[in-house]
Coordinates of N, CA, C and O in Angstrom, one line a residue:
X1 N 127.8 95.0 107.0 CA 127.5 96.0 108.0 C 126.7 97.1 107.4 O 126.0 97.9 108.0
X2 N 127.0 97.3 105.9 CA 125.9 98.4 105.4 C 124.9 97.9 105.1 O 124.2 98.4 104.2
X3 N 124.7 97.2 105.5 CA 123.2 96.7 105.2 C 122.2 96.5 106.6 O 120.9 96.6 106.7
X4 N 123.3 96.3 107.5 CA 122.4 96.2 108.8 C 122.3 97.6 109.1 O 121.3 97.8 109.8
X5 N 123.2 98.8 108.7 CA 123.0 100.1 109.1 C 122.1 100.8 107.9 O 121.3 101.7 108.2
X6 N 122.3 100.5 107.1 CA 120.6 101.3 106.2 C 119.3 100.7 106.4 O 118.2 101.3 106.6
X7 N 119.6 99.2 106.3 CA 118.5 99.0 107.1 C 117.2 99.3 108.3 O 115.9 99.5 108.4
X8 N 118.7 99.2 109.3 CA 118.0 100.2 110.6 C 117.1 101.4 110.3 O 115.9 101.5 110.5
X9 N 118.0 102.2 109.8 CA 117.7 103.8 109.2 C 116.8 104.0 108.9 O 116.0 104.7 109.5
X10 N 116.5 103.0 107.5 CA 115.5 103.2 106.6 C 114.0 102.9 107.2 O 112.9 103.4 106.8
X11 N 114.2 101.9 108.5 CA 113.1 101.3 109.4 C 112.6 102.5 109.9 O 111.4 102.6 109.9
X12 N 113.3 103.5 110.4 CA 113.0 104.5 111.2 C 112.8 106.2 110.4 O 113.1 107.1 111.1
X13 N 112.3 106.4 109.3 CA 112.2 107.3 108.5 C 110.6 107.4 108.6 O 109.8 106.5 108.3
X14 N 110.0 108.6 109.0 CA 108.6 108.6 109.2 C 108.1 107.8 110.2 O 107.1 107.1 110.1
X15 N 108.9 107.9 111.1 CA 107.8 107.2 112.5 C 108.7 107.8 113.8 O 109.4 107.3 114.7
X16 N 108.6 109.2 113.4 CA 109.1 110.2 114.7 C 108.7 109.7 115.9 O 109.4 109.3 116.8
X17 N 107.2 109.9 115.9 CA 106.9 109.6 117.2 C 107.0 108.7 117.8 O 107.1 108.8 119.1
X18 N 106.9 107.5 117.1 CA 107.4 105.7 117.7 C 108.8 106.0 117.9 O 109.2 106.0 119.1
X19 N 109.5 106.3 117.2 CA 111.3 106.3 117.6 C 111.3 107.2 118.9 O 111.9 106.8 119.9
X20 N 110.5 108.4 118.8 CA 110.6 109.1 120.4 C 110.2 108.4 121.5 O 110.9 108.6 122.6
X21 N 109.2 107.6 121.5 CA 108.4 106.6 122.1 C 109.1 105.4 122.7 O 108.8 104.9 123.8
X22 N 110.1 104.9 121.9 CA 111.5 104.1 122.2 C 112.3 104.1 122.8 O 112.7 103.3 123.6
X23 N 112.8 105.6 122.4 CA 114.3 106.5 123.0 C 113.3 106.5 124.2 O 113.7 105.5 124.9
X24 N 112.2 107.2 125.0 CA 112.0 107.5 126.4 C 111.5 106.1 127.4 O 111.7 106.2 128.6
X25 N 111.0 105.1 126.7 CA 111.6 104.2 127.4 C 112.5 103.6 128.0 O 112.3 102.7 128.8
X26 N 113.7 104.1 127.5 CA 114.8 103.7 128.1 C 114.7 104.3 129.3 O 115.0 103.6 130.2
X27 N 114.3 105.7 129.7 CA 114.4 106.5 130.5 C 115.8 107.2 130.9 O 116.1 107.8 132.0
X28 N 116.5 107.0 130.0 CA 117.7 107.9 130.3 C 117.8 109.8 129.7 O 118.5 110.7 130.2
X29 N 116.9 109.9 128.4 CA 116.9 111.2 127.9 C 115.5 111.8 128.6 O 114.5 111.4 129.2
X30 N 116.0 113.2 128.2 CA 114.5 113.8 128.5 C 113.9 113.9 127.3 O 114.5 113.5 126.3
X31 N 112.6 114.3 127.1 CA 111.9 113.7 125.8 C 112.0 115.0 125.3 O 111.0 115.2 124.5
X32 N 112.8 116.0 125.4 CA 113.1 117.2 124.2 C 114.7 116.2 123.7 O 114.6 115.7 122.5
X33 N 115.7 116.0 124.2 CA 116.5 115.1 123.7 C 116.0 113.8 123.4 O 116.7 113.2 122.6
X34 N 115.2 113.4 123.6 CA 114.5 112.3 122.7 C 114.1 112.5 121.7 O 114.4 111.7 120.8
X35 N 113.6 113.4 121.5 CA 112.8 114.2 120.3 C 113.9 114.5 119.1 O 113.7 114.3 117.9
X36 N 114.9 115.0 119.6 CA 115.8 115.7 118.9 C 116.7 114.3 118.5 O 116.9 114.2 117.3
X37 N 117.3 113.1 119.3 CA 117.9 111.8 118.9 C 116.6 111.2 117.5 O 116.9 110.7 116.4
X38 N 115.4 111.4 118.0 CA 114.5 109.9 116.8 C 114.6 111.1 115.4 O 114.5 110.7 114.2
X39 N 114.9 112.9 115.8 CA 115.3 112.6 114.1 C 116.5 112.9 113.6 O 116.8 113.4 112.5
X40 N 117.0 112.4 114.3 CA 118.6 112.2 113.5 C 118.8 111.0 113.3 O 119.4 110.7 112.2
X41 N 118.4 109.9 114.1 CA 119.4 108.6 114.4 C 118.8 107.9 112.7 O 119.6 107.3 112.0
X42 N 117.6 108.1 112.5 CA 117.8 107.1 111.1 C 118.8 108.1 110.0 O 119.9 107.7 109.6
X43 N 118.4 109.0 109.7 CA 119.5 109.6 108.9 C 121.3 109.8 108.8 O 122.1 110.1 108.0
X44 N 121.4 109.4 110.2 CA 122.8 109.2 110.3 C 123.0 107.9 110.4 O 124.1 107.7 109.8
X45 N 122.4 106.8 110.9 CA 122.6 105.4 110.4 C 122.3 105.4 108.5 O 123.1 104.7 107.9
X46 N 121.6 105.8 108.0 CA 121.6 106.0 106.5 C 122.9 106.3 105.7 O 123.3 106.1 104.5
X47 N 123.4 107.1 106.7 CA 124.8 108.0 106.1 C 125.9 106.7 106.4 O 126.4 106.1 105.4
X48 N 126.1 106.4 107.5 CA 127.2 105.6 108.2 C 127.1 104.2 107.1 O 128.1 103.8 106.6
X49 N 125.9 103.5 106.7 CA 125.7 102.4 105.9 C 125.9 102.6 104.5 O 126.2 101.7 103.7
X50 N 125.7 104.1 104.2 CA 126.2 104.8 102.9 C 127.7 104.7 102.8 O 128.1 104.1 101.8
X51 N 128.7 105.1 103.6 CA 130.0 105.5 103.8 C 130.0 103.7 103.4 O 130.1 103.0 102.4
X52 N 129.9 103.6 104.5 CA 130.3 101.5 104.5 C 130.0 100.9 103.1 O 131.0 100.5 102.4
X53 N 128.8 100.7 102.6 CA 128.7 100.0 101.0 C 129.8 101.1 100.1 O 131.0 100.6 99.9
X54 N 129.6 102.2 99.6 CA 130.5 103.1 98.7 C 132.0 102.7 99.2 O 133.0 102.9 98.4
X55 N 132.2 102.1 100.4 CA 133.8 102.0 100.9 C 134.3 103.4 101.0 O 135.4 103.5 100.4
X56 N 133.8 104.5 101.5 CA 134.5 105.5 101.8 C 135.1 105.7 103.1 O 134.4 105.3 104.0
X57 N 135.9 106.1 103.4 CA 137.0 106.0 104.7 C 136.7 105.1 105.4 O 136.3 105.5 106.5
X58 N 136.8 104.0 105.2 CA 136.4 102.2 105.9 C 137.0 102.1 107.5 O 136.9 101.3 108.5
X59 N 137.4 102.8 107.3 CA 138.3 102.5 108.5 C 137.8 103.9 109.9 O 137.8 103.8 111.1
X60 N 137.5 104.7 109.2 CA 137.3 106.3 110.7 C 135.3 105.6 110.4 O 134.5 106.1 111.2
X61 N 134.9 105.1 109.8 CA 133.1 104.5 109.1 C 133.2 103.4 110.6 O 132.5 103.6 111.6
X62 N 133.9 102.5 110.6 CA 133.8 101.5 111.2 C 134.0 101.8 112.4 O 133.1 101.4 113.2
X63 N 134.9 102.5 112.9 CA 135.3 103.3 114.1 C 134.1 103.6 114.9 O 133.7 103.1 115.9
X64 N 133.5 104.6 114.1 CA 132.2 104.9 114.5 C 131.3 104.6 114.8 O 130.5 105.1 115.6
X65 N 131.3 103.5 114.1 CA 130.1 102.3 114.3 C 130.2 101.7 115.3 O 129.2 101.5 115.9
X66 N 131.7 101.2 115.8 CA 131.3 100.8 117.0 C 131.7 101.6 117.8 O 132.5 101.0 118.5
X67 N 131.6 102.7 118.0 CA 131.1 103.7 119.2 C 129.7 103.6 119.2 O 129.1 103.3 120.2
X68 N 129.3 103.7 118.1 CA 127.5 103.8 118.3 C 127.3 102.4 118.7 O 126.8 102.4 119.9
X69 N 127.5 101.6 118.3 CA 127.1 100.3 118.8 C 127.1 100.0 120.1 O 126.2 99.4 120.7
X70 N 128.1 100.5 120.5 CA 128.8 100.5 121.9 C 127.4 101.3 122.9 O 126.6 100.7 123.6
X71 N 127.5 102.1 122.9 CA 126.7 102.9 123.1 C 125.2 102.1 123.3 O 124.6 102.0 124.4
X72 N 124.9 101.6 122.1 CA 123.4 100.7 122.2 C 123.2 99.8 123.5 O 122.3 99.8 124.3
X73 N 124.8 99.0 123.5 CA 124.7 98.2 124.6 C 124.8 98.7 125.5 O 123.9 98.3 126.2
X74 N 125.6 99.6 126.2 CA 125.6 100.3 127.3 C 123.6 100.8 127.6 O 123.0 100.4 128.6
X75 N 122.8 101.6 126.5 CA 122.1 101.9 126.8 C 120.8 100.8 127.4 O 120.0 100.9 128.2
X76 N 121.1 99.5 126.3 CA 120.2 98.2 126.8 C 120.7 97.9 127.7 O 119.8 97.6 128.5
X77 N 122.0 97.7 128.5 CA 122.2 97.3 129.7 C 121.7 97.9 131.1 O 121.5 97.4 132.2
X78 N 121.7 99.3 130.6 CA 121.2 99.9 131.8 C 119.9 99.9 131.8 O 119.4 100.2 132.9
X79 N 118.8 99.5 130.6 CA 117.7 99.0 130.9 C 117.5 97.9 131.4 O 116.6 97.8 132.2
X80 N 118.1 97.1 131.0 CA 118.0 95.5 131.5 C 118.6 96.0 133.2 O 117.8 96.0 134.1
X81 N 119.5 96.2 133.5 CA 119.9 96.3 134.8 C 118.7 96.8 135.5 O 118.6 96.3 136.6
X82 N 117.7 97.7 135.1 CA 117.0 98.7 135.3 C 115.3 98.0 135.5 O 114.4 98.5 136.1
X83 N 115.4 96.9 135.0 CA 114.4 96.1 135.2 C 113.2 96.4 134.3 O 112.0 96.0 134.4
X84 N 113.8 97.5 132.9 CA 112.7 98.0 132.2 C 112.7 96.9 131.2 O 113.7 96.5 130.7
X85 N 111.4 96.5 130.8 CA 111.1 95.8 129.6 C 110.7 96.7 128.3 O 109.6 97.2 128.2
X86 N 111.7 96.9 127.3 CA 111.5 97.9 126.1 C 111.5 97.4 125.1 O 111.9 96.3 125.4
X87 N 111.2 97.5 124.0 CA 111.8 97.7 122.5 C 112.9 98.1 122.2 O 113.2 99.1 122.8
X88 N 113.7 97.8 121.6 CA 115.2 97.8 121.5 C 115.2 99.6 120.3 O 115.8 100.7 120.5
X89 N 114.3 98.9 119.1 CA 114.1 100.2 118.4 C 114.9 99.7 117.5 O 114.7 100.4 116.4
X90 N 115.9 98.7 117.4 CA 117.1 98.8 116.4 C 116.3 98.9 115.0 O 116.3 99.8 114.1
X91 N 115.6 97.5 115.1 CA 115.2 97.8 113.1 C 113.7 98.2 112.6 O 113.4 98.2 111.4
X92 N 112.7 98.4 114.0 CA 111.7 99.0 113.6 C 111.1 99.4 115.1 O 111.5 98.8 116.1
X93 N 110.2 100.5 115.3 CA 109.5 100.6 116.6 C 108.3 99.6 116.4 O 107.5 99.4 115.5
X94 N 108.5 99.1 117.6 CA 107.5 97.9 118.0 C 106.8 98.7 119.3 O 107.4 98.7 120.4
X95 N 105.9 99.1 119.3 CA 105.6 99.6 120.3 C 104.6 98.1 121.6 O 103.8 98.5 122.5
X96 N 105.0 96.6 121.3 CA 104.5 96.0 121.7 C 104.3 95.5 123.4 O 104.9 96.4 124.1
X97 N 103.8 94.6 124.1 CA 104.4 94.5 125.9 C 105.0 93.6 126.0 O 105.3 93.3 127.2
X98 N 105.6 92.5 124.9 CA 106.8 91.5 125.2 C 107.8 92.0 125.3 O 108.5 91.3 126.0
X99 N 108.6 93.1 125.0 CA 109.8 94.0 124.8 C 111.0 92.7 123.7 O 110.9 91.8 123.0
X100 N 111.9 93.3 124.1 CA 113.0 92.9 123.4 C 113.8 91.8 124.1 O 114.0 91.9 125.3
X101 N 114.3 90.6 123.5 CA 115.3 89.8 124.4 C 116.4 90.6 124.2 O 117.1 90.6 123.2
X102 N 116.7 91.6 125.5 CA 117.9 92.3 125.7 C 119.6 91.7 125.6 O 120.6 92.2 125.1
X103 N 119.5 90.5 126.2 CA 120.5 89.6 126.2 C 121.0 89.7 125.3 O 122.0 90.3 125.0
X104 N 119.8 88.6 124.1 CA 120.4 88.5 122.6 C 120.9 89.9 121.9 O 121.9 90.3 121.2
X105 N 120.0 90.4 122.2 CA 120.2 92.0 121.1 C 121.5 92.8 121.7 O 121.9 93.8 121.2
X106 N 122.1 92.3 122.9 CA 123.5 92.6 123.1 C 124.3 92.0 122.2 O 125.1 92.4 121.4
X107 N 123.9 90.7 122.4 CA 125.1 89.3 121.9 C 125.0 89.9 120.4 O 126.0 90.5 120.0
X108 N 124.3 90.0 119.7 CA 123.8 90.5 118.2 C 125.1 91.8 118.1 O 126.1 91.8 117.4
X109 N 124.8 92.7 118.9 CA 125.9 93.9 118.6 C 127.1 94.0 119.3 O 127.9 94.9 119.4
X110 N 127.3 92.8 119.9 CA 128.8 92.5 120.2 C 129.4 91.9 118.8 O 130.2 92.5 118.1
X111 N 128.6 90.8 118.5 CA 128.4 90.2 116.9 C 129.0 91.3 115.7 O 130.1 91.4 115.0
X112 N 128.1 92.1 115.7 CA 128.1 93.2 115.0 C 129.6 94.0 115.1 O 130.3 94.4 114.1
X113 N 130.0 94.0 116.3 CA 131.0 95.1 116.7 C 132.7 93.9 116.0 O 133.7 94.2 115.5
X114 N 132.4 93.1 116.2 CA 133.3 91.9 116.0 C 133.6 91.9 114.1 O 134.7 91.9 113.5
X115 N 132.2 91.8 113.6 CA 132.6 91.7 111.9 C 133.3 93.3 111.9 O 134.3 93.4 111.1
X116 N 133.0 94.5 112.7 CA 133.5 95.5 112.0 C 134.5 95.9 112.2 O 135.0 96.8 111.5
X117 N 135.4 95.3 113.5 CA 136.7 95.0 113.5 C 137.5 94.4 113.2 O 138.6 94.4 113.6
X118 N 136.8 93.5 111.8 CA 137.3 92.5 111.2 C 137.7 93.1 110.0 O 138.8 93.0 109.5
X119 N 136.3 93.8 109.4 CA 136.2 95.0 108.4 C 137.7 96.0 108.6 O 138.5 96.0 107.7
X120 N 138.0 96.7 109.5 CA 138.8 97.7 109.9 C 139.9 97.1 109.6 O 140.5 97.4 108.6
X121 N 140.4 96.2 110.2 CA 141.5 95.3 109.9 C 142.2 94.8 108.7 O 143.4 94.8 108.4
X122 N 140.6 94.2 107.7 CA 141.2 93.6 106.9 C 140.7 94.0 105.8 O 140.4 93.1 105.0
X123 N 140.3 95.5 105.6 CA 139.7 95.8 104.3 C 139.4 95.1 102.9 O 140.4 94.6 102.4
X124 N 138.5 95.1 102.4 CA 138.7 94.8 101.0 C 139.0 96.2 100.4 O 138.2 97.1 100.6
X125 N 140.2 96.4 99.7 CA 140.3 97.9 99.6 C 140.5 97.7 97.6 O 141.6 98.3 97.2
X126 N 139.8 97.2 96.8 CA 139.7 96.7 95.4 C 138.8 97.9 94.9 O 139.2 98.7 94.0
X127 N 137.4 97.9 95.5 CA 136.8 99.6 95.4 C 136.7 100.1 96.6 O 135.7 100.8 96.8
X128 N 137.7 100.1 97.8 CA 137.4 101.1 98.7 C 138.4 102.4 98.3 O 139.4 102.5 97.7
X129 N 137.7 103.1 98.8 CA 138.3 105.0 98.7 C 138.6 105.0 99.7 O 137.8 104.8 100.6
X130 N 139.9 105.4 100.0 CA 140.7 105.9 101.4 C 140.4 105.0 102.5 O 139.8 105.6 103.4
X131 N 140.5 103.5 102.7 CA 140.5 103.1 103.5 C 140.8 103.4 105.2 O 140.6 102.5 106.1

């Protein structure tokens, strides 16, 4: 999971305006909170994947993650309900007209939400710090 979360991050570092471009397609922010979400979200997915590889507090790290995760799907669902075709945004702005298979990219961070409550559960705690 720190690898899918720096990942993300690192995808989105210098492409403000594609990440803003992402976030308002969904149509749920206004594009001053759009603006203000594309420059945080890679730097705090940088941190959260940071926390996760170093194993520092494994356990309130994972928590989080899937609140944010959670969150992703709620927000693709209400596009997909919404009949909008987007870019998901997770690991790079595509600013393309096929959009995203929303479905899968749920099933992916249900996926996702599943290893990290597997993580929470069953730490490898050999170099974790304060699990």
């Amino acid at each position: 999971m720190a690898y899918i979360w720096l990942s993300a991050g690192v995808s989105k570092i210098g492409v403000h305006m594609d990440i803003t471009q992402t976030i308002m397609a969904y149509e749920i922010f206004t594009p001053a909170w759009s603006d203000m979400l594309a420059r945080i979200i890679g730097p705090l997915e940088i941190a959260g994947g940071m926390l996760l590889l170093l194993g520092i507090k494994l356990k309130p790290a994972g928590w989080v993650s899937i609140g944010v995760l959670s969150l992703f799907i709620i927000g693709l669902a209400s596009a997909w309900a919404r009949g909008l075709v987007i870019d998901c945004g997770c690991f790079s702005p595509d600013q393309t007209d096929q959009g995203t298979n929303v479905l899968a990219t749920m099933g992916r961070d249900v996926l996702y939400i599943a290893i990290t409550l597997w993580m929470i559960y069953r730490p490898y705690k050999k170099w974790a710090i304060y699990p």
